[in-house]
PDB file of C-alpha atoms in Angstrom:
ATOM      1  CA  UNK A   1     144.378  95.790  80.360  1.00  0.00           C
ATOM      2  CA  UNK A   2     142.711  97.460  83.270  1.00  0.00           C
ATOM      3  CA  UNK A   3     139.038  96.742  83.712  1.00  0.00           C
ATOM      4  CA  UNK A   4     136.744  99.459  84.943  1.00  0.00           C
ATOM      5  CA  UNK A   5     133.660  99.324  87.125  1.00  0.00           C
ATOM      6  CA  UNK A   6     131.056 102.073  87.214  1.00  0.00           C
ATOM      7  CA  UNK A   7     127.497 102.371  88.490  1.00  0.00           C
ATOM      8  CA  UNK A   8     125.050 101.339  85.810  1.00  0.00           C
ATOM      9  CA  UNK A   9     122.832 104.354  86.304  1.00  0.00           C
ATOM     10  CA  UNK A  10     122.512 107.590  88.234  1.00  0.00           C
ATOM     11  CA  UNK A  11     119.778 110.159  88.561  1.00  0.00           C
ATOM     12  CA  UNK A  12     120.106 113.833  89.323  1.00  0.00           C
ATOM     13  CA  UNK A  13     118.199 117.071  89.100  1.00  0.00           C
ATOM     14  CA  UNK A  14     119.061 120.149  87.153  1.00  0.00           C
ATOM     15  CA  UNK A  15     121.550 122.422  88.850  1.00  0.00           C
ATOM     16  CA  UNK A  16     123.051 119.730  91.048  1.00  0.00           C
ATOM     17  CA  UNK A  17     126.611 118.515  91.026  1.00  0.00           C
ATOM     18  CA  UNK A  18     127.040 114.940  89.875  1.00  0.00           C
ATOM     19  CA  UNK A  19     129.951 112.735  90.825  1.00  0.00           C
ATOM     20  CA  UNK A  20     130.484 109.458  89.003  1.00  0.00           C
ATOM     21  CA  UNK A  21     133.110 107.173  90.460  1.00  0.00           C
ATOM     22  CA  UNK A  22     134.972 104.551  88.492  1.00  0.00           C
ATOM     23  CA  UNK A  23     137.081 101.738  89.909  1.00  0.00           C
ATOM     24  CA  UNK A  24     140.157 100.513  88.055  1.00  0.00           C
ATOM     25  CA  UNK A  25     142.126  98.426  90.495  1.00  0.00           C
ATOM     26  CA  UNK A  26     144.519  97.012  87.916  1.00  0.00           C
ATOM     27  CA  UNK A  27     145.536 100.267  86.288  1.00  0.00           C
ATOM     28  CA  UNK A  28     149.040 100.141  84.836  1.00  0.00           C
ATOM     29  CA  UNK A  29     151.783 102.703  85.274  1.00  0.00           C
ATOM     30  CA  UNK A  30     151.429 103.979  81.718  1.00  0.00           C
ATOM     31  CA  UNK A  31     147.643 104.153  81.713  1.00  0.00           C
ATOM     32  CA  UNK A  32     145.737 107.382  81.461  1.00  0.00           C
ATOM     33  CA  UNK A  33     142.166 107.733  82.716  1.00  0.00           C
ATOM     34  CA  UNK A  34     139.734 109.134  80.216  1.00  0.00           C
ATOM     35  CA  UNK A  35     136.053 109.896  80.382  1.00  0.00           C
ATOM     36  CA  UNK A  36     133.720 110.032  77.434  1.00  0.00           C
ATOM     37  CA  UNK A  37     130.110 111.078  77.016  1.00  0.00           C
ATOM     38  CA  UNK A  38     127.813 109.438  74.519  1.00  0.00           C
ATOM     39  CA  UNK A  39     124.375 110.456  73.345  1.00  0.00           C
ATOM     40  CA  UNK A  40     122.150 107.961  71.509  1.00  0.00           C
ATOM     41  CA  UNK A  41     123.258 107.277  67.920  1.00  0.00           C
ATOM     42  CA  UNK A  42     126.346 109.433  68.262  1.00  0.00           C
ATOM     43  CA  UNK A  43     130.013 108.708  68.713  1.00  0.00           C
ATOM     44  CA  UNK A  44     131.520 109.203  72.150  1.00  0.00           C
ATOM     45  CA  UNK A  45     132.696 112.693  72.974  1.00  0.00           C
ATOM     46  CA  UNK A  46     135.865 113.300  74.957  1.00  0.00           C
ATOM     47  CA  UNK A  47     135.221 114.959  78.298  1.00  0.00           C
ATOM     48  CA  UNK A  48     138.419 114.880  80.278  1.00  0.00           C
ATOM     49  CA  UNK A  49     141.615 112.950  80.764  1.00  0.00           C
ATOM     50  CA  UNK A  50     144.079 112.688  83.581  1.00  0.00           C
ATOM     51  CA  UNK A  51     146.947 110.721  84.982  1.00  0.00           C
ATOM     52  CA  UNK A  52     147.018 111.703  88.635  1.00  0.00           C
ATOM     53  CA  UNK A  53     145.717 114.247  91.138  1.00  0.00           C
ATOM     54  CA  UNK A  54     143.095 116.638  89.792  1.00  0.00           C
ATOM     55  CA  UNK A  55     142.312 117.876  86.338  1.00  0.00           C
ATOM     56  CA  UNK A  56     139.768 120.534  85.514  1.00  0.00           C
ATOM     57  CA  UNK A  57     138.483 121.873  82.239  1.00  0.00           C
ATOM     58  CA  UNK A  58     135.543 123.966  81.168  1.00  0.00           C
ATOM     59  CA  UNK A  59     133.020 121.157  81.498  1.00  0.00           C
ATOM     60  CA  UNK A  60     134.203 118.815  84.258  1.00  0.00           C
ATOM     61  CA  UNK A  61     136.733 117.920  86.890  1.00  0.00           C
ATOM     62  CA  UNK A  62     138.507 114.642  87.346  1.00  0.00           C
ATOM     63  CA  UNK A  63     139.745 113.571  90.733  1.00  0.00           C
ATOM     64  CA  UNK A  64     142.333 110.814  90.931  1.00  0.00           C
ATOM     65  CA  UNK A  65     143.658 109.617  94.290  1.00  0.00           C
ATOM     66  CA  UNK A  66     147.307 108.843  94.804  1.00  0.00           C
ATOM     67  CA  UNK A  67     146.892 105.088  94.300  1.00  0.00           C
ATOM     68  CA  UNK A  68     145.053 105.719  91.002  1.00  0.00           C
ATOM     69  CA  UNK A  69     142.783 102.736  91.613  1.00  0.00           C
ATOM     70  CA  UNK A  70     139.716 104.874  91.163  1.00  0.00           C
ATOM     71  CA  UNK A  71     138.672 108.171  89.687  1.00  0.00           C
ATOM     72  CA  UNK A  72     135.710 110.491  90.032  1.00  0.00           C
ATOM     73  CA  UNK A  73     134.201 112.548  87.282  1.00  0.00           C
ATOM     74  CA  UNK A  74     132.518 115.653  88.631  1.00  0.00           C
ATOM     75  CA  UNK A  75     129.954 117.520  86.566  1.00  0.00           C
ATOM     76  CA  UNK A  76     129.028 120.868  88.111  1.00  0.00           C
ATOM     77  CA  UNK A  77     125.445 122.087  87.886  1.00  0.00           C
ATOM     78  CA  UNK A  78     124.101 119.532  85.414  1.00  0.00           C
ATOM     79  CA  UNK A  79     121.359 120.351  82.941  1.00  0.00           C
ATOM     80  CA  UNK A  80     118.871 118.232  81.035  1.00  0.00           C
ATOM     81  CA  UNK A  81     121.298 118.089  78.108  1.00  0.00           C
ATOM     82  CA  UNK A  82     123.806 116.236  80.262  1.00  0.00           C
ATOM     83  CA  UNK A  83     121.584 113.171  80.150  1.00  0.00           C
ATOM     84  CA  UNK A  84     123.830 110.624  78.461  1.00  0.00           C
ATOM     85  CA  UNK A  85     125.987 107.575  79.017  1.00  0.00           C
ATOM     86  CA  UNK A  86     129.364 108.293  80.597  1.00  0.00           C
ATOM     87  CA  UNK A  87     132.245 105.922  80.079  1.00  0.00           C
ATOM     88  CA  UNK A  88     135.379 105.653  82.149  1.00  0.00           C
ATOM     89  CA  UNK A  89     138.321 104.111  80.355  1.00  0.00           C
ATOM     90  CA  UNK A  90     141.921 103.429  81.145  1.00  0.00           C
ATOM     91  CA  UNK A  91     144.506 102.888  78.491  1.00  0.00           C
ATOM     92  CA  UNK A  92     148.002 103.573  77.297  1.00  0.00           C
ATOM     93  CA  UNK A  93     147.700 106.006  74.416  1.00  0.00           C
ATOM     94  CA  UNK A  94     151.129 106.145  72.904  1.00  0.00           C
ATOM     95  CA  UNK A  95     151.973 107.495  69.492  1.00  0.00           C
ATOM     96  CA  UNK A  96     153.658 105.113  67.139  1.00  0.00           C
ATOM     97  CA  UNK A  97     152.499 101.959  68.825  1.00  0.00           C
ATOM     98  CA  UNK A  98     149.525  99.707  68.636  1.00  0.00           C
ATOM     99  CA  UNK A  99     148.684 100.585  72.153  1.00  0.00           C
ATOM    100  CA  UNK A 100     145.867 102.963  72.750  1.00  0.00           C
ATOM    101  CA  UNK A 101     143.204 100.357  72.363  1.00  0.00           C
ATOM    102  CA  UNK A 102     140.318 101.317  74.569  1.00  0.00           C
ATOM    103  CA  UNK A 103     137.951  98.787  76.039  1.00  0.00           C
ATOM    104  CA  UNK A 104     134.651 100.254  77.006  1.00  0.00           C
ATOM    105  CA  UNK A 105     132.782  99.007  80.029  1.00  0.00           C
ATOM    106  CA  UNK A 106     129.053  99.304  80.399  1.00  0.00           C
ATOM    107  CA  UNK A 107     129.165 102.973  81.259  1.00  0.00           C
ATOM    108  CA  UNK A 108     126.887 104.958  83.527  1.00  0.00           C
ATOM    109  CA  UNK A 109     123.544 106.175  82.273  1.00  0.00           C
ATOM    110  CA  UNK A 110     123.057 109.590  83.826  1.00  0.00           C
ATOM    111  CA  UNK A 111     119.517 110.925  83.755  1.00  0.00           C
ATOM    112  CA  UNK A 112     118.955 114.542  84.698  1.00  0.00           C
ATOM    113  CA  UNK A 113     115.434 115.474  85.721  1.00  0.00           C
ATOM    114  CA  UNK A 114     113.876 118.930  85.667  1.00  0.00           C
TER     115      UNK A 114
ATOM    116  CA  UNK B   1     138.925 120.211  68.912  1.00  0.00           C
ATOM    117  CA  UNK B   2     139.999 117.571  66.474  1.00  0.00           C
ATOM    118  CA  UNK B   3     137.367 116.328  64.037  1.00  0.00           C
ATOM    119  CA  UNK B   4     136.802 112.817  62.806  1.00  0.00           C
ATOM    120  CA  UNK B   5     134.163 112.201  60.168  1.00  0.00           C
ATOM    121  CA  UNK B   6     132.468 109.075  58.914  1.00  0.00           C
ATOM    122  CA  UNK B   7     130.704 108.390  55.660  1.00  0.00           C
ATOM    123  CA  UNK B   8     128.007 107.403  55.196  1.00  0.00           C
ATOM    124  CA  UNK B   9     126.147 108.288  58.374  1.00  0.00           C
ATOM    125  CA  UNK B  10     123.670 105.537  57.655  1.00  0.00           C
ATOM    126  CA  UNK B  11     123.319 102.794  55.072  1.00  0.00           C
ATOM    127  CA  UNK B  12     120.743 100.146  54.267  1.00  0.00           C
ATOM    128  CA  UNK B  13     121.764  97.187  52.157  1.00  0.00           C
ATOM    129  CA  UNK B  14     120.540  93.788  51.098  1.00  0.00           C
ATOM    130  CA  UNK B  15     121.871  90.626  52.635  1.00  0.00           C
ATOM    131  CA  UNK B  16     124.919  89.340  50.795  1.00  0.00           C
ATOM    132  CA  UNK B  17     126.203  92.690  49.614  1.00  0.00           C
ATOM    133  CA  UNK B  18     129.325  94.483  50.805  1.00  0.00           C
ATOM    134  CA  UNK B  19     129.354  97.885  52.433  1.00  0.00           C
ATOM    135  CA  UNK B  20     132.283 100.281  52.810  1.00  0.00           C
ATOM    136  CA  UNK B  21     132.464 102.802  55.611  1.00  0.00           C
ATOM    137  CA  UNK B  22     135.007 105.629  55.555  1.00  0.00           C
ATOM    138  CA  UNK B  23     136.647 107.264  58.538  1.00  0.00           C
ATOM    139  CA  UNK B  24     138.576 110.496  58.060  1.00  0.00           C
ATOM    140  CA  UNK B  25     140.569 112.679  60.393  1.00  0.00           C
ATOM    141  CA  UNK B  26     139.826 116.130  59.040  1.00  0.00           C
ATOM    142  CA  UNK B  27     142.388 118.352  60.720  1.00  0.00           C
ATOM    143  CA  UNK B  28     145.146 116.061  61.856  1.00  0.00           C
ATOM    144  CA  UNK B  29     147.097 113.055  60.722  1.00  0.00           C
ATOM    145  CA  UNK B  30     146.370 109.774  62.402  1.00  0.00           C
ATOM    146  CA  UNK B  31     148.761 106.881  62.103  1.00  0.00           C
ATOM    147  CA  UNK B  32     146.412 104.805  64.204  1.00  0.00           C
ATOM    148  CA  UNK B  33     142.658 104.527  63.956  1.00  0.00           C
ATOM    149  CA  UNK B  34     140.266 102.153  65.622  1.00  0.00           C
ATOM    150  CA  UNK B  35     136.970 100.591  64.651  1.00  0.00           C
ATOM    151  CA  UNK B  36     134.206  99.827  67.109  1.00  0.00           C
ATOM    152  CA  UNK B  37     130.783  98.258  66.882  1.00  0.00           C
ATOM    153  CA  UNK B  38     127.875  99.038  69.131  1.00  0.00           C
ATOM    154  CA  UNK B  39     124.620  97.136  69.352  1.00  0.00           C
ATOM    155  CA  UNK B  40     121.501  98.791  70.791  1.00  0.00           C
ATOM    156  CA  UNK B  41     121.678  99.449  74.512  1.00  0.00           C
ATOM    157  CA  UNK B  42     125.177  98.010  74.673  1.00  0.00           C
ATOM    158  CA  UNK B  43     128.627  99.424  75.036  1.00  0.00           C
ATOM    159  CA  UNK B  44     131.170  99.955  72.287  1.00  0.00           C
ATOM    160  CA  UNK B  45     133.158  96.892  71.334  1.00  0.00           C
ATOM    161  CA  UNK B  46     136.605  97.343  69.875  1.00  0.00           C
ATOM    162  CA  UNK B  47     136.891  95.455  66.605  1.00  0.00           C
ATOM    163  CA  UNK B  48     140.313  96.308  65.257  1.00  0.00           C
ATOM    164  CA  UNK B  49     143.253  98.657  65.215  1.00  0.00           C
ATOM    165  CA  UNK B  50     144.009 100.230  61.868  1.00  0.00           C
ATOM    166  CA  UNK B  51     147.603 101.277  61.258  1.00  0.00           C
ATOM    167  CA  UNK B  52     148.621 103.399  58.289  1.00  0.00           C
ATOM    168  CA  UNK B  53     150.617 101.388  55.796  1.00  0.00           C
ATOM    169  CA  UNK B  54     150.277  98.051  57.529  1.00  0.00           C
ATOM    170  CA  UNK B  55     147.769  95.335  58.185  1.00  0.00           C
ATOM    171  CA  UNK B  56     145.065  95.883  60.734  1.00  0.00           C
ATOM    172  CA  UNK B  57     145.146  94.129  64.066  1.00  0.00           C
ATOM    173  CA  UNK B  58     141.872  92.448  64.926  1.00  0.00           C
ATOM    174  CA  UNK B  59     140.486  91.756  68.359  1.00  0.00           C
ATOM    175  CA  UNK B  60     139.792  88.210  69.344  1.00  0.00           C
ATOM    176  CA  UNK B  61     136.591  86.915  67.838  1.00  0.00           C
ATOM    177  CA  UNK B  62     136.428  89.452  65.025  1.00  0.00           C
ATOM    178  CA  UNK B  63     136.610  87.876  61.569  1.00  0.00           C
ATOM    179  CA  UNK B  64     139.254  89.661  59.544  1.00  0.00           C
ATOM    180  CA  UNK B  65     137.893  88.299  56.267  1.00  0.00           C
ATOM    181  CA  UNK B  66     134.467  89.595  57.162  1.00  0.00           C
ATOM    182  CA  UNK B  67     135.549  93.057  58.201  1.00  0.00           C
ATOM    183  CA  UNK B  68     138.215  94.322  55.841  1.00  0.00           C
ATOM    184  CA  UNK B  69     140.167  97.325  57.021  1.00  0.00           C
ATOM    185  CA  UNK B  70     142.377  99.513  54.846  1.00  0.00           C
ATOM    186  CA  UNK B  71     144.355 102.457  56.211  1.00  0.00           C
ATOM    187  CA  UNK B  72     145.747 103.838  52.975  1.00  0.00           C
ATOM    188  CA  UNK B  73     146.679 107.314  54.160  1.00  0.00           C
ATOM    189  CA  UNK B  74     147.277 109.262  57.341  1.00  0.00           C
ATOM    190  CA  UNK B  75     143.765 110.655  57.231  1.00  0.00           C
ATOM    191  CA  UNK B  76     141.642 107.800  55.934  1.00  0.00           C
ATOM    192  CA  UNK B  77     140.712 104.345  57.133  1.00  0.00           C
ATOM    193  CA  UNK B  78     137.975 102.236  55.589  1.00  0.00           C
ATOM    194  CA  UNK B  79     135.971  99.338  56.973  1.00  0.00           C
ATOM    195  CA  UNK B  80     134.304  97.033  54.489  1.00  0.00           C
ATOM    196  CA  UNK B  81     131.666  94.652  55.754  1.00  0.00           C
ATOM    197  CA  UNK B  82     131.741  91.835  53.251  1.00  0.00           C
ATOM    198  CA  UNK B  83     128.720  89.691  52.453  1.00  0.00           C
ATOM    199  CA  UNK B  84     126.700  91.494  55.072  1.00  0.00           C
ATOM    200  CA  UNK B  85     123.918  89.693  56.909  1.00  0.00           C
ATOM    201  CA  UNK B  86     121.207  90.978  59.220  1.00  0.00           C
ATOM    202  CA  UNK B  87     123.288  90.122  62.284  1.00  0.00           C
ATOM    203  CA  UNK B  88     125.899  92.611  61.059  1.00  0.00           C
ATOM    204  CA  UNK B  89     123.385  95.410  61.509  1.00  0.00           C
ATOM    205  CA  UNK B  90     124.906  97.700  64.076  1.00  0.00           C
ATOM    206  CA  UNK B  91     126.346 101.125  64.789  1.00  0.00           C
ATOM    207  CA  UNK B  92     129.948 101.310  63.593  1.00  0.00           C
ATOM    208  CA  UNK B  93     132.193 103.954  65.088  1.00  0.00           C
ATOM    209  CA  UNK B  94     135.772 104.844  64.297  1.00  0.00           C
ATOM    210  CA  UNK B  95     138.288 106.801  66.304  1.00  0.00           C
ATOM    211  CA  UNK B  96     141.674 108.353  65.704  1.00  0.00           C
ATOM    212  CA  UNK B  97     144.559 109.286  67.935  1.00  0.00           C
ATOM    213  CA  UNK B  98     145.931 112.757  67.528  1.00  0.00           C
ATOM    214  CA  UNK B  99     149.436 113.742  68.535  1.00  0.00           C
ATOM    215  CA  UNK B 100     149.530 113.315  72.266  1.00  0.00           C
ATOM    216  CA  UNK B 101     147.128 111.153  74.162  1.00  0.00           C
ATOM    217  CA  UNK B 102     143.655 112.118  73.021  1.00  0.00           C
ATOM    218  CA  UNK B 103     141.453 109.782  71.056  1.00  0.00           C
ATOM    219  CA  UNK B 104     138.670 111.364  69.007  1.00  0.00           C
ATOM    220  CA  UNK B 105     135.633 109.491  67.808  1.00  0.00           C
ATOM    221  CA  UNK B 106     133.639 109.804  64.637  1.00  0.00           C
ATOM    222  CA  UNK B 107     129.870 110.319  64.638  1.00  0.00           C
ATOM    223  CA  UNK B 108     129.174 106.712  63.750  1.00  0.00           C
ATOM    224  CA  UNK B 109     127.555 104.864  60.841  1.00  0.00           C
ATOM    225  CA  UNK B 110     124.272 103.042  61.240  1.00  0.00           C
ATOM    226  CA  UNK B 111     124.274  99.873  59.129  1.00  0.00           C
ATOM    227  CA  UNK B 112     121.018  98.048  58.507  1.00  0.00           C
ATOM    228  CA  UNK B 113     121.125  94.816  56.556  1.00  0.00           C
ATOM    229  CA  UNK B 114     117.795  93.610  55.213  1.00  0.00           C
TER     230      UNK B 114
END
């Protein structure tokens, strides 16, 4: 199972773009890259998922280089409410199998200042 | 998006008693659910994989007789902490895989054992 490495913490100011990079050197062919956000005493919330190249949704973008050994979560114009822990995970989520187990790393504590 | 609920959201019990936590997928069927535990200021730790109609698969180091998992239907998995002790106090979170490759997490259950 691919292990991920992220910065432990990051600081930003409101309105700035934040990029959090995650390393996953041992990612497997079937693995997807998924990012979650977690607020204190809440379950993680899905942000974005991708396999290769770039994925964009209404809240974030995910950049994945061709070798897939890293990925970057980009949060445009962060606000105070984006202060949370962000987890990068890699895993094979396949229906009908016992795969899909996700192993969380330490995550990145993002603090947004006014 | 898909919704996963947990009940209760918090529970306080005496040492030696058993506590059952429910995890439900409200708007989709989930053949596979997962249970995690999270201690304060730490990351989520995968405890077990719950498969509908079969025995759960436990991660290494997790006592299966201590943490009983039952996945009786496609929308319900339960985790029973048997003979709970103060060291079992933690935040328990479940997740479910919807058709495709998205994993959705419940809001978590705070267990406090006195």
